[in-house]
């Protein structure tokens, strides 16, 4: 890799889905980001960003949070300002979890799901969750700081069947 290669400075993760059919309970999908220390990138996260929250230092912010999927365009959006993230952090894992308030719901039961990861105008990832129809949560990507201190993007789609609390614990594992 060339020393002139620039890493990812800022990215946006977005999520959309169709609302539940008329008369059915609302479907609530949530973006989640887990931020890991550089010295323990697969251990316990330093912190999580989810449910209308932001990183303690403001570098990762959930800017849009829907509980129903209603509306046009993006239902959830998260901005990651990786270039501002402290050097003590070396890995950020992004995922999606389905809230299970009204019984067990999987991605196969949610219509028109779409997650995107964009840097500036470049789409880095587009995933529709059809590869995980029996899952209730999925890791979609990770950003890892390389030896030169630059952030690199890795698509890592992996579905799993767990509740949002259990999903937060699973984010630190190796998605490969």
XYZ file of C-alpha atoms in Angstrom:
176
model
C 0.000 0.000 0.000
C 1.341 3.399 -0.913
C 2.044 5.997 1.750
C 0.037 8.395 -0.443
C -3.139 6.309 -0.067
C -5.820 8.066 1.946
C -8.038 6.087 4.253
C -11.688 6.642 5.063
C -12.165 9.980 6.836
C -15.925 10.210 7.191
C -18.686 7.765 6.283
C -22.443 7.561 6.542
C -24.387 4.373 7.238
C -28.058 4.464 6.272
C -30.944 2.046 6.692
C -34.432 1.857 5.233
C -37.346 -0.568 5.322
C -41.043 -0.598 4.551
C -43.576 -0.078 7.336
C -45.533 -3.049 8.641
C -48.781 -3.909 6.846
C -51.920 -2.121 8.034
C -53.081 -3.500 11.388
C -49.758 -5.212 12.157
C -47.461 -4.000 14.959
C -44.768 -1.543 13.800
C -41.357 -2.867 12.792
C -38.371 -1.092 14.367
C -34.868 -1.677 12.999
C -31.907 0.033 14.640
C -28.417 0.923 13.488
C -25.741 0.094 16.056
C -22.039 1.011 16.088
C -19.556 -0.530 18.506
C -16.209 1.232 19.010
C -13.257 -0.891 20.177
C -9.938 0.042 21.760
C -6.896 -0.317 19.492
C -5.230 -2.588 22.045
C -8.267 -4.941 22.270
C -10.184 -4.711 18.957
C -12.117 -7.956 19.554
C -12.779 -7.518 23.263
C -15.320 -5.386 25.037
C -16.347 -2.224 23.156
C -15.277 1.111 24.561
C -18.798 2.325 23.837
C -21.893 1.748 21.688
C -23.892 4.241 19.632
C -27.564 3.338 19.122
C -31.179 4.466 19.672
C -30.884 8.192 19.000
C -27.519 8.570 20.726
C -24.007 9.751 19.893
C -20.414 8.987 20.812
C -19.127 10.729 23.951
C -16.739 12.784 21.777
C -19.337 13.446 19.051
C -17.464 11.496 16.343
C -20.313 9.027 15.722
C -23.863 10.319 15.677
C -27.199 8.701 14.955
C -28.776 11.546 12.997
C -32.059 9.885 12.087
C -34.019 7.266 14.048
C -37.314 5.722 12.934
C -39.442 3.349 14.964
C -41.764 2.389 12.113
C -40.043 2.630 8.714
C -42.619 5.216 7.617
C -41.634 8.048 5.338
C -39.700 8.440 2.133
C -36.032 7.585 1.756
C -33.741 6.830 4.655
C -35.303 5.738 7.957
C -32.082 5.702 10.008
C -28.731 7.390 9.404
C -25.451 7.357 11.302
C -22.449 9.588 10.598
C -18.975 8.304 11.492
C -16.224 10.936 11.612
C -13.395 8.436 11.762
C -10.636 11.013 11.177
C -11.625 12.627 14.495
C -11.763 9.388 16.486
C -9.047 9.183 19.179
C -6.003 7.077 18.328
C -6.845 4.875 21.311
C -9.654 3.354 19.192
C -8.845 0.965 16.368
C -12.053 -0.705 15.205
C -15.682 0.314 14.606
C -18.279 -2.368 13.829
C -21.666 -1.377 12.359
C -24.772 -3.510 12.444
C -28.545 -3.611 12.420
C -30.867 -5.142 15.013
C -34.635 -5.664 14.905
C -36.441 -4.658 18.083
C -38.449 -7.645 19.356
C -41.249 -5.864 21.232
C -44.115 -7.633 19.469
C -42.737 -11.168 19.251
C -39.975 -12.719 17.153
C -39.451 -10.911 13.813
C -36.734 -11.715 11.242
C -35.319 -9.878 8.229
C -37.309 -12.244 6.009
C -40.479 -10.692 7.444
C -39.401 -7.086 6.842
C -39.925 -5.850 3.285
C -37.539 -3.730 1.241
C -34.689 -3.549 3.745
C -31.597 -1.752 2.518
C -28.407 -0.673 4.282
C -25.830 1.515 2.574
C -22.394 2.763 3.526
C -21.241 5.877 1.685
C -18.032 7.908 1.764
C -18.592 11.302 0.136
C -20.443 10.276 -3.057
C -18.939 6.776 -3.265
C -21.133 3.878 -2.248
C -18.982 1.369 -0.371
C -21.737 -1.126 0.472
C -25.339 -1.883 -0.440
C -26.966 -4.859 1.283
C -30.632 -5.866 1.370
C -30.586 -8.566 4.119
C -31.958 -11.248 1.764
C -28.866 -13.256 2.686
C -30.061 -13.475 6.292
C -33.841 -14.105 6.150
C -33.946 -16.018 9.456
C -31.799 -13.496 11.353
C -32.915 -10.800 13.775
C -29.619 -8.874 13.657
C -26.668 -8.513 11.282
C -23.168 -7.111 11.230
C -22.855 -5.180 7.974
C -19.332 -3.725 8.025
C -16.338 -2.684 10.021
C -13.797 0.098 9.864
C -10.289 -0.818 11.036
C -7.347 1.509 11.645
C -4.252 0.248 9.777
C -0.585 0.449 10.802
C -0.285 3.934 9.219
C -3.244 5.197 11.257
C -5.632 5.272 8.271
C -9.151 3.837 8.491
C -10.003 0.976 6.118
C -13.475 -0.284 5.231
C -14.369 -3.986 5.324
C -17.786 -5.308 4.278
C -18.581 -8.122 6.724
C -22.231 -9.090 6.308
C -23.172 -11.740 8.860
C -26.695 -12.462 10.092
C -27.454 -13.818 13.552
C -30.475 -14.610 15.694
C -30.273 -12.601 18.895
C -32.008 -9.749 20.685
C -30.508 -6.227 20.589
C -28.754 -6.672 23.966
C -27.175 -9.972 22.889
C -26.243 -8.444 19.549
C -24.167 -5.763 21.274
C -22.134 -8.522 22.945
C -21.596 -10.367 19.633
C -20.325 -7.334 17.711
C -16.780 -7.761 19.004
C -16.241 -11.213 17.550
C -14.443 -11.977 14.307
C -17.049 -11.643 11.519
C -14.985 -13.697 9.061
